[in-house]
One Martini backbone bead per residue (centre of mass of N, CA, C, O) as a GRO file, in nm:
protein
  243
    1MET     BB    1  11.996  15.033  -4.927
    2THR     BB    2  11.779  15.041  -4.748
    3ARG     BB    3  11.510  14.878  -4.531
    4LEU     BB    4  11.342  15.149  -4.530
    5VAL     BB    5  11.362  15.230  -4.835
    6LYS     BB    6  11.221  14.985  -4.949
    7SER     BB    7  10.938  14.984  -4.799
    8CYS     BB    8  10.845  15.217  -4.847
    9ILE     BB    9  10.821  15.171  -5.146
   10ALA     BB   10  10.637  14.955  -5.131
   11ALA     BB   11  10.397  15.075  -4.979
   12ALA     BB   12  10.397  15.323  -5.235
   13ALA     BB   13  10.295  15.064  -5.440
   14ALA     BB   14  10.078  15.012  -5.305
   15PHE     BB   15   9.898  15.241  -5.220
   16THR     BB   16   9.848  15.305  -5.576
   17LEU     BB   17   9.701  14.996  -5.618
   18THR     BB   18   9.449  15.057  -5.451
   19ALA     BB   19   9.418  15.319  -5.590
   20CYS     BB   20   9.343  15.240  -5.811
   21GLU     BB   21   9.150  15.031  -5.768
   22THR     BB   22   8.955  15.145  -5.672
   23VAL     BB   23   8.890  15.345  -5.964
   24GLU     BB   24   8.801  15.187  -6.088
   25THR     BB   25   8.582  15.073  -5.956
   26GLU     BB   26   8.409  15.321  -5.916
   27GLU     BB   27   8.366  15.311  -6.199
   28ALA     BB   28   8.195  15.072  -6.291
   29GLU     BB   29   7.938  15.097  -6.119
   30ALA     BB   30   7.883  15.366  -6.229
   31ASP     BB   31   7.750  15.208  -6.494
   32PHE     BB   32   7.560  15.160  -6.359
   33VAL     BB   33   7.202  15.111  -6.301
   34SER     BB   34   6.915  15.176  -6.189
   35ILE     BB   35   6.568  14.959  -6.202
   36PHE     BB   36   6.504  15.007  -5.848
   37ASP     BB   37   6.380  15.247  -5.629
   38GLY     BB   38   6.263  15.166  -5.364
   39SER     BB   39   5.876  15.227  -5.350
   40SER     BB   40   5.802  15.081  -5.671
   41LEU     BB   41   5.661  14.938  -5.965
   42SER     BB   42   5.819  15.169  -6.162
   43GLY     BB   43   5.933  14.988  -6.450
   44TRP     BB   44   5.698  14.740  -6.438
   45ASP     BB   45   5.534  14.434  -6.538
   46GLY     BB   46   5.203  14.260  -6.341
   47ASP     BB   47   5.069  14.121  -6.132
   48GLN     BB   48   4.928  14.261  -5.831
   49ALA     BB   49   4.826  13.997  -5.662
   50TYR     BB   50   5.163  13.870  -5.679
   51TRP     BB   51   5.326  14.203  -5.641
   52ARG     BB   52   5.506  14.415  -5.406
   53VAL     BB   53   5.635  14.679  -5.225
   54SER     BB   54   5.851  14.607  -4.955
   55ASP     BB   55   6.089  14.777  -4.762
   56GLY     BB   56   6.270  14.773  -4.994
   57VAL     BB   57   6.142  14.532  -5.168
   58ILE     BB   58   6.069  14.312  -5.375
   59VAL     BB   59   5.759  14.113  -5.422
   60GLY     BB   60   5.671  13.743  -5.444
   61LYS     BB   61   5.360  13.615  -5.388
   62THR     BB   62   5.160  13.320  -5.287
   63SER     BB   63   4.845  13.128  -5.211
   64LEU     BB   64   4.607  12.974  -5.164
   65ASP     BB   65   4.371  13.185  -5.209
   66ALA     BB   66   4.656  13.220  -5.456
   67PRO     BB   67   4.732  13.065  -5.754
   68LEU     BB   68   4.895  12.887  -5.980
   69GLU     BB   69   4.862  12.793  -6.309
   70LYS     BB   70   5.109  12.992  -6.374
   71ASN     BB   71   5.359  13.107  -6.436
   72THR     BB   72   5.518  13.450  -6.343
   73PHE     BB   73   5.593  13.785  -6.456
   74LEU     BB   74   5.824  14.055  -6.382
   75ILE     BB   75   5.842  14.310  -6.613
   76TRP     BB   76   6.086  14.475  -6.754
   77LYS     BB   77   6.081  14.839  -6.958
   78GLY     BB   78   6.331  14.968  -6.990
   79GLY     BB   79   6.409  14.675  -7.217
   80THR     BB   80   6.569  14.561  -7.446
   81PRO     BB   81   6.913  14.344  -7.405
   82ALA     BB   82   7.180  14.153  -7.494
   83ASP     BB   83   7.372  14.308  -7.326
   84PHE     BB   84   7.549  14.291  -7.029
   85HIS     BB   85   7.504  14.364  -6.649
   86LEU     BB   86   7.394  14.215  -6.414
   87LYS     BB   87   7.266  14.297  -6.008
   88LEU     BB   88   7.145  14.146  -5.756
   89ASP     BB   89   6.960  14.064  -5.526
   90PHE     BB   90   6.839  13.749  -5.315
   91PHE     BB   91   6.519  13.607  -5.156
   92LEU     BB   92   6.441  13.283  -5.089
   93GLU     BB   93   6.168  13.131  -4.871
   94SER     BB   94   6.033  12.998  -5.124
   95GLY     BB   95   6.025  12.797  -5.356
   96ASN     BB   96   6.059  12.934  -5.677
   97SER     BB   97   6.313  13.069  -5.905
   98GLY     BB   98   6.407  13.364  -6.164
   99VAL     BB   99   6.599  13.523  -6.399
  100GLN     BB  100   6.508  13.638  -6.639
  101TYR     BB  101   6.674  13.625  -7.012
  102ARG     BB  102   6.697  13.689  -7.369
  103SER     BB  103   6.357  13.735  -7.388
  104HIS     BB  104   5.988  13.601  -7.462
  105LEU     BB  105   5.653  13.650  -7.489
  106LEU     BB  106   5.432  13.437  -7.511
  107PRO     BB  107   5.210  13.290  -7.670
  108ASN     BB  108   4.886  13.220  -7.653
  109SER     BB  109   4.883  13.360  -7.345
  110HIS     BB  110   4.943  13.535  -7.025
  111GLN     BB  111   5.086  13.847  -7.031
  112TYR     BB  112   5.310  13.731  -6.800
  113ARG     BB  113   5.443  13.546  -6.975
  114VAL     BB  114   5.737  13.377  -7.037
  115GLY     BB  115   6.051  13.340  -7.265
  116GLY     BB  116   6.390  13.139  -7.173
  117TYR     BB  117   6.670  13.250  -7.059
  118GLN     BB  118   6.748  13.193  -6.722
  119ALA     BB  119   6.865  13.246  -6.343
  120ASP     BB  120   6.831  13.021  -6.121
  121ILE     BB  121   6.725  13.047  -5.773
  122ALA     BB  122   6.661  12.714  -5.681
  123GLY     BB  123   6.796  12.545  -5.404
  124LYS     BB  124   6.938  12.247  -5.647
  125TRP     BB  125   6.918  12.515  -5.941
  126LEU     BB  126   7.097  12.712  -5.851
  127GLY     BB  127   7.311  12.862  -6.095
  128ILE     BB  128   7.158  12.758  -6.350
  129LEU     BB  129   7.073  12.699  -6.722
  130PHE     BB  130   6.734  12.761  -6.841
  131GLY     BB  131   6.489  12.685  -7.014
  132GLU     BB  132   6.149  12.866  -7.046
  133ALA     BB  133   5.942  12.763  -7.221
  134GLY     BB  134   6.098  12.543  -7.381
  135SER     BB  135   6.396  12.655  -7.437
  136GLY     BB  136   6.576  12.351  -7.286
  137GLY     BB  137   6.582  12.310  -7.035
  138ILE     BB  138   6.853  12.196  -6.853
  139LEU     BB  139   7.173  12.340  -7.030
  140ALA     BB  140   7.325  12.409  -6.730
  141ARG     BB  141   7.554  12.360  -6.473
  142ARG     BB  142   7.689  12.367  -6.144
  143GLY     BB  143   8.006  12.410  -6.350
  144GLN     BB  144   7.966  12.408  -6.655
  145ASN     BB  145   8.072  12.433  -6.982
  146VAL     BB  146   7.924  12.532  -7.246
  147GLU     BB  147   7.711  12.484  -7.562
  148LEU     BB  148   7.502  12.643  -7.742
  149GLN     BB  149   7.243  12.504  -8.002
  150LEU     BB  150   7.048  12.461  -8.257
  151SER     BB  151   6.768  12.203  -8.202
  152ASP     BB  152   6.470  12.208  -8.331
  153GLY     BB  153   6.438  12.480  -8.229
  154LYS     BB  154   6.684  12.438  -7.987
  155PRO     BB  155   6.818  12.453  -7.785
  156THR     BB  156   7.162  12.317  -7.722
  157SER     BB  157   7.386  12.148  -7.436
  158LEU     BB  158   7.735  12.086  -7.412
  159VAL     BB  159   8.030  12.001  -7.252
  160THR     BB  160   8.348  12.139  -7.237
  161ALA     BB  161   8.338  12.131  -6.950
  162GLU     BB  162   8.423  12.101  -6.542
  163PHE     BB  163   8.553  12.331  -6.227
  164ALA     BB  164   8.332  12.239  -6.069
  165SER     BB  165   8.093  12.166  -5.824
  166GLU     BB  166   7.823  12.144  -5.739
  167ASP     BB  167   7.859  12.164  -5.347
  168ASP     BB  168   8.119  12.371  -5.431
  169LEU     BB  169   7.950  12.616  -5.459
  170ILE     BB  170   7.657  12.595  -5.278
  171SER     BB  171   7.860  12.645  -5.009
  172GLN     BB  172   7.765  12.961  -5.080
  173VAL     BB  173   7.506  12.940  -4.966
  174ASP     BB  174   7.258  13.166  -4.812
  175PHE     BB  175   6.922  13.048  -4.792
  176GLY     BB  176   6.810  13.247  -4.522
  177SER     BB  177   6.948  13.465  -4.692
  178TRP     BB  178   7.088  13.728  -4.871
  179ASN     BB  179   7.175  13.716  -5.222
  180THR     BB  180   7.420  13.757  -5.547
  181LEU     BB  181   7.349  13.837  -5.864
  182GLU     BB  182   7.497  13.764  -6.212
  183VAL     BB  183   7.509  13.845  -6.496
  184ILE     BB  184   7.623  13.796  -6.863
  185ALA     BB  185   7.586  13.903  -7.208
  186ASP     BB  186   7.852  13.842  -7.445
  187GLY     BB  187   7.718  13.817  -7.703
  188GLY     BB  188   7.858  13.436  -7.611
  189ASP     BB  189   7.869  13.510  -7.327
  190ILE     BB  190   7.731  13.348  -7.039
  191ARG     BB  191   7.691  13.407  -6.734
  192HIS     BB  192   7.637  13.290  -6.333
  193ILE     BB  193   7.747  13.515  -6.053
  194VAL     BB  194   7.732  13.402  -5.676
  195ASN     BB  195   7.909  13.536  -5.450
  196GLY     BB  196   8.169  13.596  -5.629
  197THR     BB  197   8.114  13.298  -5.786
  198THR     BB  198   8.140  13.119  -6.049
  199PHE     BB  199   7.859  12.920  -6.209
  200MET     BB  200   7.829  12.973  -6.501
  201ILE     BB  201   7.914  12.823  -6.869
  202ALA     BB  202   7.849  12.968  -7.171
  203ASP     BB  203   7.813  12.914  -7.584
  204ASP     BB  204   7.724  13.076  -7.755
  205GLN     BB  205   7.636  12.927  -8.112
  206GLY     BB  206   7.373  13.030  -8.278
  207THR     BB  207   7.001  13.051  -8.161
  208GLY     BB  208   6.890  13.327  -8.126
  209MET     BB  209   6.897  13.428  -7.816
  210GLY     BB  210   6.867  13.785  -7.776
  211GLU     BB  211   7.071  13.881  -8.062
  212ASP     BB  212   6.782  14.069  -8.061
  213GLY     BB  213   6.701  14.081  -7.779
  214GLY     BB  214   6.505  14.108  -7.471
  215LEU     BB  215   6.393  14.026  -7.105
  216ILE     BB  216   6.319  14.114  -6.828
  217ALA     BB  217   6.284  13.884  -6.525
  218LEU     BB  218   6.037  13.767  -6.286
  219GLN     BB  219   5.942  13.535  -6.102
  220LEU     BB  220   5.671  13.264  -6.079
  221HIS     BB  221   5.567  13.016  -5.922
  222THR     BB  222   5.446  12.712  -5.942
  223GLY     BB  223   5.250  12.556  -5.655
  224LYS     BB  224   5.287  12.644  -5.374
  225PRO     BB  225   5.352  12.858  -5.148
  226MET     BB  226   5.523  13.131  -5.232
  227LYS     BB  227   5.891  13.348  -5.151
  228VAL     BB  228   6.034  13.656  -5.290
  229MET     BB  229   6.314  13.847  -5.292
  230PHE     BB  230   6.416  14.217  -5.434
  231ARG     BB  231   6.737  14.364  -5.475
  232ASN     BB  232   6.951  14.610  -5.621
  233ILE     BB  233   6.866  14.669  -5.883
  234SER     BB  234   7.081  14.680  -6.181
  235ILE     BB  235   7.266  14.816  -6.468
  236LYS     BB  236   7.490  14.724  -6.751
  237MET     BB  237   7.592  14.793  -7.033
  238LEU     BB  238   7.702  14.636  -7.374
  239GLU     BB  239   7.968  14.538  -7.543
  240PRO     BB  240   8.102  14.341  -7.769
  241GLY     BB  241   8.391  14.239  -7.502
  242GLN     BB  242   8.359  14.417  -7.288
  243SER     BB  243   8.405  14.183  -7.052
   0.00000   0.00000   0.00000
């Protein structure tokens, strides 16, 4: 067989593989459903003194004139999924924020306060797994693989591996621009992915956190005036073991 023929066959095989990969990617993307319409807070519920839509993005903002006494959240009202793949873009201009999932409304608090698992997006904490409002605190740092267990009614974590350094991971984040966050919760397998790179892996071994589903919400934190923005929010529901 001549070199020319071999090259043509190889090129055809490469083209076919690329075409197949493209089709699979398009099919996978088609499974995602947008949960933010880009123009309103329809389908979301939060204190509109702090949340609005501007130029196609959700904006959460506090000020000296409207400080927060407790963290407040913009809550998605479209369901309480247990197993899902969530994708969104975020731009934390200042302050502290995160994305809640497998979460619940807190009793004896204001109507927009939740507790549960959080993908933190704040500065040095970006990408970690945090248990909000008495749900365990810092459960996994960047680059860690952990097992989540229940102790005295709260999740605790055991580090089983470290697959990347915190500094190497955070170097992939542009704090002055938009970044992409993905949260995959598939049965006991929980992952945070930032800009296409896995930042955290957790194995939930029966903590009871969101096993039957939970709220998804966006956070505004107490403290100094802050501003955070979100866009391109979409979700794909999973059957356990699908991801």
